[in-house]
Every structure is written in C-alpha cells, then in structure tokens.
Amino acid sequence: MMEQDMQEILFTREQLSARIKEIAAQISEDYRGKAPVVIGILRGSFIFMADLVRELDIPDMTLDFMSASSYGSGTVSSGLVDIKLDTSEPITGKDVILVEDILDTGNTLSRLVAELQKRNPASIRLCVMLDKPERRVKPIQADYTGFQIPDGFVVGCGLDYDQKYRQLEYIGILKPEIYE
Ligand code: 5GP
Ligand code: MG
C-alpha cells in the first residue's frame, strides 16, 4: 500500500519491532524499581510509543502525552516550536522518558526539554525512533535511539507528510517529487 510513493523502504515492521525490543530491554534495565512517566510527543510518536511501552518491563511506569508544533505541511523545520498540548499530570520529581519519532535539527526536543526542566523533574531522558545526526543545529542527543538515518524525508510508523502515511507499518523515504 502506497509503496509506489516511496523512493526506498528503510525499515520493515519486523526490523522495527526487533530494534524496539532491544531498546525496551535497555530501558527496562535502566529504570528497574523506578516509576518513570513515559511522555509521547504527538502525533508522530504514537505508533513507536505503543510498540515500545508494550515491550517495557516497568510495572510502575505511567504514560502521558504532549504535542508541539514544528513542521507545518512542508518538510523544513521552522526553528520555532510551540507547546500545543501539555501533559495531563505534573512531572515535578518524576523520572521522565520523552518519546519522539525523529530527532532532526533538534529544535523541537531542545525546546521541550528546556520547558520540562523548569518543572524540576528528577531526570529527563530522550528516546527516539530515528535520528538524523547530519541535520542537527542544536546540541542535543538521544539517550536511546532506534536507528540513525542519513538526510532524506521519511514517512511511516507514525511519521507523516501532510498528515498522510502515518499508518504505514514500514518506514520509507518519500519520493522527492511528492513534496517538491
Ligand atoms: P526537529 O525540531 O528536530 O528539526 O524536528 C523534529 C520534528 O520534525 C519531528 O518530530 C518530526 O515531526 C519532524 N521531522 C523531522 N524530520 C522528518 C522526516 O524525515 N519525516 C517526517 N515525516 N517528519 C520529520
Ligand atoms: Mg514530531
């Protein structure tokens, strides 16, 4: 489905779920005995978050969501980030695991982390499905990364172009002629 719009399939559902299991094992070990709040950044992280949390072995964790705007319907980050939806529960004193679809320029996550730090959580770590290190403009790194990828606009597994393609079970590079 919609494979004709892809220049290349980067990761199949099987590859994604195998890697998510590995990350989940590491996170479960790091947070053993703790009660972290896992915060998904909507909308892009929802599929990764769902897959990840079902693999975590952290009985006392809770889940929450935020959303921030960065991209509009284009493919270039504006550098301006607004918090559109805040967490339902306060994070003061909590161990926070922020879950994001992709770390690109770093604008979105640096802004969110700065905002969340003001609320005095016990800790904040970042877990991202994908990382495009070449594109970074802010000094920020993820603590847990699914896959590093080269520059190129990807969709699927939660990631959209103009709100489409999120439901794809694979991650693919979109053909440039679709957004140019
Ligand atoms: P940053 O602020 O790090 O530049 O961008 C992060 C946000 O930009 C991500 O949450 C995601 O919404 C969007 N983004 C960055 N690269 C891509 C991409 O290759 N594909 C899609 N669909 N979104 C991207
Ligand atoms: Mg996003």
PDB file of C-alpha atoms and ligand atoms in Angstrom:
ATOM      1  CA  MET A   1       0.000   0.000   0.000  1.00  0.00           C
ATOM      2  CA  MET A   2       1.368   3.382  -1.071  1.00  0.00           C
ATOM      3  CA  GLU A   3       4.703   1.752  -1.826  1.00  0.00           C
ATOM      4  CA  GLN A   4       4.722   3.481  -5.191  1.00  0.00           C
ATOM      5  CA  ASP A   5       5.251   6.788  -3.302  1.00  0.00           C
ATOM      6  CA  MET A   6       8.474   5.508  -1.700  1.00  0.00           C
ATOM      7  CA  GLN A   7      11.938   6.005  -3.089  1.00  0.00           C
ATOM      8  CA  GLU A   8      13.219   3.334  -0.732  1.00  0.00           C
ATOM      9  CA  ILE A   9      11.927   1.256   2.177  1.00  0.00           C
ATOM     10  CA  LEU A  10      14.376   1.788   5.050  1.00  0.00           C
ATOM     11  CA  PHE A  11      12.945  -0.439   7.776  1.00  0.00           C
ATOM     12  CA  THR A  12      10.308  -3.137   7.678  1.00  0.00           C
ATOM     13  CA  ARG A  13       7.895  -3.734  10.502  1.00  0.00           C
ATOM     14  CA  GLU A  14       9.981  -6.758  11.539  1.00  0.00           C
ATOM     15  CA  GLN A  15      13.200  -4.720  11.674  1.00  0.00           C
ATOM     16  CA  LEU A  16      11.479  -2.012  13.680  1.00  0.00           C
ATOM     17  CA  SER A  17       9.996  -4.388  16.193  1.00  0.00           C
ATOM     18  CA  ALA A  18      13.282  -6.247  16.658  1.00  0.00           C
ATOM     19  CA  ARG A  19      15.079  -2.982  17.416  1.00  0.00           C
ATOM     20  CA  ILE A  20      12.272  -1.757  19.688  1.00  0.00           C
ATOM     21  CA  LYS A  21      12.643  -4.938  21.750  1.00  0.00           C
ATOM     22  CA  GLU A  22      16.359  -4.199  22.193  1.00  0.00           C
ATOM     23  CA  ILE A  23      15.759  -0.604  23.281  1.00  0.00           C
ATOM     24  CA  ALA A  24      12.966  -1.701  25.605  1.00  0.00           C
ATOM     25  CA  ALA A  25      15.241  -4.225  27.299  1.00  0.00           C
ATOM     26  CA  GLN A  26      17.823  -1.495  27.927  1.00  0.00           C
ATOM     27  CA  ILE A  27      15.246   0.976  29.266  1.00  0.00           C
ATOM     28  CA  SER A  28      13.674  -1.684  31.484  1.00  0.00           C
ATOM     29  CA  GLU A  29      17.083  -2.386  32.995  1.00  0.00           C
ATOM     30  CA  ASP A  30      17.910   1.299  33.474  1.00  0.00           C
ATOM     31  CA  TYR A  31      14.587   2.023  35.226  1.00  0.00           C
ATOM     32  CA  ARG A  32      14.299  -1.130  37.299  1.00  0.00           C
ATOM     33  CA  GLY A  33      12.432  -0.364  40.541  1.00  0.00           C
ATOM     34  CA  LYS A  34      11.536   3.152  39.382  1.00  0.00           C
ATOM     35  CA  ALA A  35       8.243   4.726  38.386  1.00  0.00           C
ATOM     36  CA  PRO A  36       9.026   6.823  35.316  1.00  0.00           C
ATOM     37  CA  VAL A  37       6.465   8.714  33.285  1.00  0.00           C
ATOM     38  CA  VAL A  38       6.805   7.956  29.586  1.00  0.00           C
ATOM     39  CA  ILE A  39       5.701  11.014  27.620  1.00  0.00           C
ATOM     40  CA  GLY A  40       4.902  10.574  23.945  1.00  0.00           C
ATOM     41  CA  ILE A  41       5.104  13.582  21.688  1.00  0.00           C
ATOM     42  CA  LEU A  42       2.047  13.582  19.473  1.00  0.00           C
ATOM     43  CA  ARG A  43       1.265  12.835  16.828  1.00  0.00           C
ATOM     44  CA  GLY A  44       4.382  11.307  15.285  1.00  0.00           C
ATOM     45  CA  SER A  45       5.425   9.120  18.215  1.00  0.00           C
ATOM     46  CA  PHE A  46       2.137   7.308  18.766  1.00  0.00           C
ATOM     47  CA  ILE A  47       2.953   4.047  16.975  1.00  0.00           C
ATOM     48  CA  PHE A  48       6.541   3.848  18.252  1.00  0.00           C
ATOM     49  CA  MET A  49       5.309   4.677  21.762  1.00  0.00           C
ATOM     50  CA  ALA A  50       2.629   1.977  21.614  1.00  0.00           C
ATOM     51  CA  ASP A  51       5.127  -0.630  20.427  1.00  0.00           C
ATOM     52  CA  LEU A  52       7.757   0.460  22.952  1.00  0.00           C
ATOM     53  CA  VAL A  53       5.628   0.596  26.100  1.00  0.00           C
ATOM     54  CA  ARG A  54       4.215  -2.857  25.438  1.00  0.00           C
ATOM     55  CA  GLU A  55       7.774  -4.206  25.473  1.00  0.00           C
ATOM     56  CA  LEU A  56       8.832  -2.387  28.645  1.00  0.00           C
ATOM     57  CA  ASP A  57       9.005  -4.328  31.876  1.00  0.00           C
ATOM     58  CA  ILE A  58       8.481  -1.426  34.265  1.00  0.00           C
ATOM     59  CA  PRO A  59       5.356  -2.171  36.324  1.00  0.00           C
ATOM     60  CA  ASP A  60       5.115   1.266  37.969  1.00  0.00           C
ATOM     61  CA  MET A  61       5.504   3.430  34.874  1.00  0.00           C
ATOM     62  CA  THR A  62       2.763   5.801  33.775  1.00  0.00           C
ATOM     63  CA  LEU A  63       2.072   7.223  30.306  1.00  0.00           C
ATOM     64  CA  ASP A  64       1.318  10.750  29.227  1.00  0.00           C
ATOM     65  CA  PHE A  65       1.399  12.850  26.059  1.00  0.00           C
ATOM     66  CA  MET A  66       2.359  16.290  24.824  1.00  0.00           C
ATOM     67  CA  SER A  67       2.332  17.913  21.461  1.00  0.00           C
ATOM     68  CA  ALA A  68       4.471  20.583  19.928  1.00  0.00           C
ATOM     69  CA  SER A  69       4.334  22.178  16.530  1.00  0.00           C
ATOM     70  CA  SER A  70       7.422  22.342  14.352  1.00  0.00           C
ATOM     71  CA  TYR A  71       6.750  21.350  10.746  1.00  0.00           C
ATOM     72  CA  GLY A  72       3.601  22.638   9.082  1.00  0.00           C
ATOM     73  CA  SER A  73       2.714  20.868   5.897  1.00  0.00           C
ATOM     74  CA  GLY A  74       6.227  21.401   4.478  1.00  0.00           C
ATOM     75  CA  THR A  75       9.396  19.461   5.196  1.00  0.00           C
ATOM     76  CA  VAL A  76      11.627  22.184   6.664  1.00  0.00           C
ATOM     77  CA  SER A  77      11.820  22.883  10.397  1.00  0.00           C
ATOM     78  CA  SER A  78      11.000  26.489  11.248  1.00  0.00           C
ATOM     79  CA  GLY A  79      13.090  26.637  14.425  1.00  0.00           C
ATOM     80  CA  LEU A  80      10.018  27.894  16.257  1.00  0.00           C
ATOM     81  CA  VAL A  81       8.284  25.405  18.494  1.00  0.00           C
ATOM     82  CA  ASP A  82       5.017  25.832  20.379  1.00  0.00           C
ATOM     83  CA  ILE A  83       3.648  23.523  23.044  1.00  0.00           C
ATOM     84  CA  LYS A  84       0.136  22.780  21.797  1.00  0.00           C
ATOM     85  CA  LEU A  85      -0.877  20.143  24.328  1.00  0.00           C
ATOM     86  CA  ASP A  86       0.663  19.756  27.758  1.00  0.00           C
ATOM     87  CA  THR A  87       0.932  16.685  29.995  1.00  0.00           C
ATOM     88  CA  SER A  88      -2.131  15.660  31.980  1.00  0.00           C
ATOM     89  CA  GLU A  89      -0.138  15.135  35.198  1.00  0.00           C
ATOM     90  CA  PRO A  90       2.618  17.309  36.705  1.00  0.00           C
ATOM     91  CA  ILE A  91       6.151  15.926  36.231  1.00  0.00           C
ATOM     92  CA  THR A  92       7.816  17.527  39.249  1.00  0.00           C
ATOM     93  CA  GLY A  93      10.046  14.953  40.967  1.00  0.00           C
ATOM     94  CA  LYS A  94       9.383  12.352  38.268  1.00  0.00           C
ATOM     95  CA  ASP A  95      11.809  10.415  36.079  1.00  0.00           C
ATOM     96  CA  VAL A  96      10.707  11.457  32.602  1.00  0.00           C
ATOM     97  CA  ILE A  97      11.285   9.484  29.408  1.00  0.00           C
ATOM     98  CA  LEU A  98      10.376  11.631  26.399  1.00  0.00           C
ATOM     99  CA  VAL A  99       9.475   9.589  23.344  1.00  0.00           C
ATOM    100  CA  GLU A 100       9.752  11.200  19.919  1.00  0.00           C
ATOM    101  CA  ASP A 101       9.507   9.915  16.366  1.00  0.00           C
ATOM    102  CA  ILE A 102      12.622  11.578  14.972  1.00  0.00           C
ATOM    103  CA  LEU A 103      15.442  13.829  16.101  1.00  0.00           C
ATOM    104  CA  ASP A 104      16.312  16.068  13.179  1.00  0.00           C
ATOM    105  CA  THR A 105      17.561  19.637  13.742  1.00  0.00           C
ATOM    106  CA  GLY A 106      16.908  19.184  17.470  1.00  0.00           C
ATOM    107  CA  ASN A 107      14.806  22.339  17.695  1.00  0.00           C
ATOM    108  CA  THR A 108      11.682  20.574  18.914  1.00  0.00           C
ATOM    109  CA  LEU A 109      13.312  18.451  21.580  1.00  0.00           C
ATOM    110  CA  SER A 110      15.637  21.141  22.904  1.00  0.00           C
ATOM    111  CA  ARG A 111      12.693  23.457  23.362  1.00  0.00           C
ATOM    112  CA  LEU A 112      10.609  20.778  25.045  1.00  0.00           C
ATOM    113  CA  VAL A 113      13.425  19.631  27.307  1.00  0.00           C
ATOM    114  CA  ALA A 114      14.126  23.249  28.364  1.00  0.00           C
ATOM    115  CA  GLU A 115      10.452  23.706  29.181  1.00  0.00           C
ATOM    116  CA  LEU A 116      10.193  20.452  31.123  1.00  0.00           C
ATOM    117  CA  GLN A 117      13.421  21.155  33.072  1.00  0.00           C
ATOM    118  CA  LYS A 118      11.764  24.257  34.556  1.00  0.00           C
ATOM    119  CA  ARG A 119       9.313  21.935  36.289  1.00  0.00           C
ATOM    120  CA  ASN A 120      12.058  20.161  38.255  1.00  0.00           C
ATOM    121  CA  PRO A 121      11.669  16.543  37.233  1.00  0.00           C
ATOM    122  CA  ALA A 122      14.052  14.070  38.894  1.00  0.00           C
ATOM    123  CA  SER A 123      15.513  13.284  35.460  1.00  0.00           C
ATOM    124  CA  ILE A 124      14.763  13.534  31.758  1.00  0.00           C
ATOM    125  CA  ARG A 125      15.927  11.100  29.087  1.00  0.00           C
ATOM    126  CA  LEU A 126      15.105  11.023  25.401  1.00  0.00           C
ATOM    127  CA  CYS A 127      14.080   8.016  23.396  1.00  0.00           C
ATOM    128  CA  VAL A 128      13.744   8.478  19.637  1.00  0.00           C
ATOM    129  CA  MET A 129      12.808   6.032  16.917  1.00  0.00           C
ATOM    130  CA  LEU A 130      15.057   7.730  14.337  1.00  0.00           C
ATOM    131  CA  ASP A 131      17.979  10.134  14.412  1.00  0.00           C
ATOM    132  CA  LYS A 132      19.348  12.229  11.536  1.00  0.00           C
ATOM    133  CA  PRO A 133      22.608  13.441  13.126  1.00  0.00           C
ATOM    134  CA  GLU A 134      23.779  15.308   9.985  1.00  0.00           C
ATOM    135  CA  ARG A 135      20.929  17.759  10.286  1.00  0.00           C
ATOM    136  CA  ARG A 136      21.458  18.823  13.884  1.00  0.00           C
ATOM    137  CA  VAL A 137      21.582  22.546  14.714  1.00  0.00           C
ATOM    138  CA  LYS A 138      21.039  22.229  18.499  1.00  0.00           C
ATOM    139  CA  PRO A 139      23.450  20.342  20.796  1.00  0.00           C
ATOM    140  CA  ILE A 140      21.122  17.557  21.802  1.00  0.00           C
ATOM    141  CA  GLN A 141      21.445  13.767  21.735  1.00  0.00           C
ATOM    142  CA  ALA A 142      19.017  10.968  22.463  1.00  0.00           C
ATOM    143  CA  ASP A 143      19.714   8.507  25.277  1.00  0.00           C
ATOM    144  CA  TYR A 144      18.004   5.711  23.355  1.00  0.00           C
ATOM    145  CA  THR A 145      17.899   5.647  19.552  1.00  0.00           C
ATOM    146  CA  GLY A 146      16.187   3.166  17.264  1.00  0.00           C
ATOM    147  CA  PHE A 147      18.146   3.848  14.089  1.00  0.00           C
ATOM    148  CA  GLN A 148      20.404   6.570  12.749  1.00  0.00           C
ATOM    149  CA  ILE A 149      19.489   7.527   9.195  1.00  0.00           C
ATOM    150  CA  PRO A 150      21.028   9.820   6.581  1.00  0.00           C
ATOM    151  CA  ASP A 151      19.267  13.001   5.479  1.00  0.00           C
ATOM    152  CA  GLY A 152      16.095  12.375   3.466  1.00  0.00           C
ATOM    153  CA  PHE A 153      12.419  12.838   4.255  1.00  0.00           C
ATOM    154  CA  VAL A 154      10.921   9.703   5.787  1.00  0.00           C
ATOM    155  CA  VAL A 155       7.332   8.660   6.439  1.00  0.00           C
ATOM    156  CA  GLY A 156       5.505   5.762   8.042  1.00  0.00           C
ATOM    157  CA  CYS A 157       5.271   4.253  11.527  1.00  0.00           C
ATOM    158  CA  GLY A 158       3.743   7.494  12.818  1.00  0.00           C
ATOM    159  CA  LEU A 159       5.677   9.904  10.586  1.00  0.00           C
ATOM    160  CA  ASP A 160       3.601  11.912   8.132  1.00  0.00           C
ATOM    161  CA  TYR A 161       3.817  14.024   5.073  1.00  0.00           C
ATOM    162  CA  ASP A 162       0.930  16.499   5.136  1.00  0.00           C
ATOM    163  CA  GLN A 163      -0.809  14.216   7.700  1.00  0.00           C
ATOM    164  CA  LYS A 164      -0.653  11.194   5.391  1.00  0.00           C
ATOM    165  CA  TYR A 165       1.357   7.956   5.522  1.00  0.00           C
ATOM    166  CA  ARG A 166       1.388   7.699   9.346  1.00  0.00           C
ATOM    167  CA  GLN A 167      -0.307   4.302   9.262  1.00  0.00           C
ATOM    168  CA  LEU A 168       2.358   2.610   7.124  1.00  0.00           C
ATOM    169  CA  GLU A 169       3.889  -0.283   9.013  1.00  0.00           C
ATOM    170  CA  TYR A 170       7.287   0.326   7.412  1.00  0.00           C
ATOM    171  CA  ILE A 171       9.469   3.463   7.287  1.00  0.00           C
ATOM    172  CA  GLY A 172      10.337   4.716   3.830  1.00  0.00           C
ATOM    173  CA  ILE A 173      11.984   7.661   2.132  1.00  0.00           C
ATOM    174  CA  LEU A 174       9.293   9.592   0.305  1.00  0.00           C
ATOM    175  CA  LYS A 175       9.927  10.283  -3.373  1.00  0.00           C
ATOM    176  CA  PRO A 176      11.002  13.945  -3.538  1.00  0.00           C
ATOM    177  CA  GLU A 177       8.588  14.660  -6.399  1.00  0.00           C
ATOM    178  CA  ILE A 178       5.720  14.169  -3.943  1.00  0.00           C
ATOM    179  CA  TYR A 179       6.686  17.160  -1.799  1.00  0.00           C
ATOM    180  CA  GLU A 180       8.669  19.314  -4.239  1.00  0.00           C
TER     181      GLU A 180
HETATM  182  P1  5GP B   1      13.458  18.974  14.645  1.00  0.00           P
HETATM  183  O1  5GP B   1      12.837  20.021  15.514  1.00  0.00           O
HETATM  184  O2  5GP B   1      14.402  18.057  15.349  1.00  0.00           O
HETATM  185  O3  5GP B   1      14.043  19.557  13.397  1.00  0.00           O
HETATM  186  O4  5GP B   1      12.290  18.151  14.033  1.00  0.00           O
HETATM  187  C1  5GP B   1      11.633  17.226  14.729  1.00  0.00           C
HETATM  188  C2  5GP B   1      10.278  17.020  14.118  1.00  0.00           C
HETATM  189  O5  5GP B   1      10.291  17.282  12.716  1.00  0.00           O
HETATM  190  C3  5GP B   1       9.875  15.592  14.256  1.00  0.00           C
HETATM  191  O6  5GP B   1       9.122  15.446  15.413  1.00  0.00           O
HETATM  192  C4  5GP B   1       9.057  15.370  13.029  1.00  0.00           C
HETATM  193  O7  5GP B   1       7.731  15.739  13.299  1.00  0.00           O
HETATM  194  C5  5GP B   1       9.602  16.308  12.017  1.00  0.00           C
HETATM  195  N1  5GP B   1      10.535  15.644  11.089  1.00  0.00           N
HETATM  196  C6  5GP B   1      11.866  15.762  11.001  1.00  0.00           C
HETATM  197  N2  5GP B   1      12.378  15.002  10.028  1.00  0.00           N
HETATM  198  C7  5GP B   1      11.331  14.370   9.479  1.00  0.00           C
HETATM  199  C8  5GP B   1      11.200  13.413   8.419  1.00  0.00           C
HETATM  200  O8  5GP B   1      12.152  12.964   7.761  1.00  0.00           O
HETATM  201  N3  5GP B   1       9.943  12.981   8.159  1.00  0.00           N
HETATM  202  C9  5GP B   1       8.845  13.414   8.829  1.00  0.00           C
HETATM  203  N4  5GP B   1       7.676  12.916   8.489  1.00  0.00           N
HETATM  204  N5  5GP B   1       8.934  14.296   9.834  1.00  0.00           N
HETATM  205  C10 5GP B   1      10.159  14.780  10.151  1.00  0.00           C
HETATM  206 MG    MG B   2       7.034  15.490  15.559  1.00  0.00          MG
END
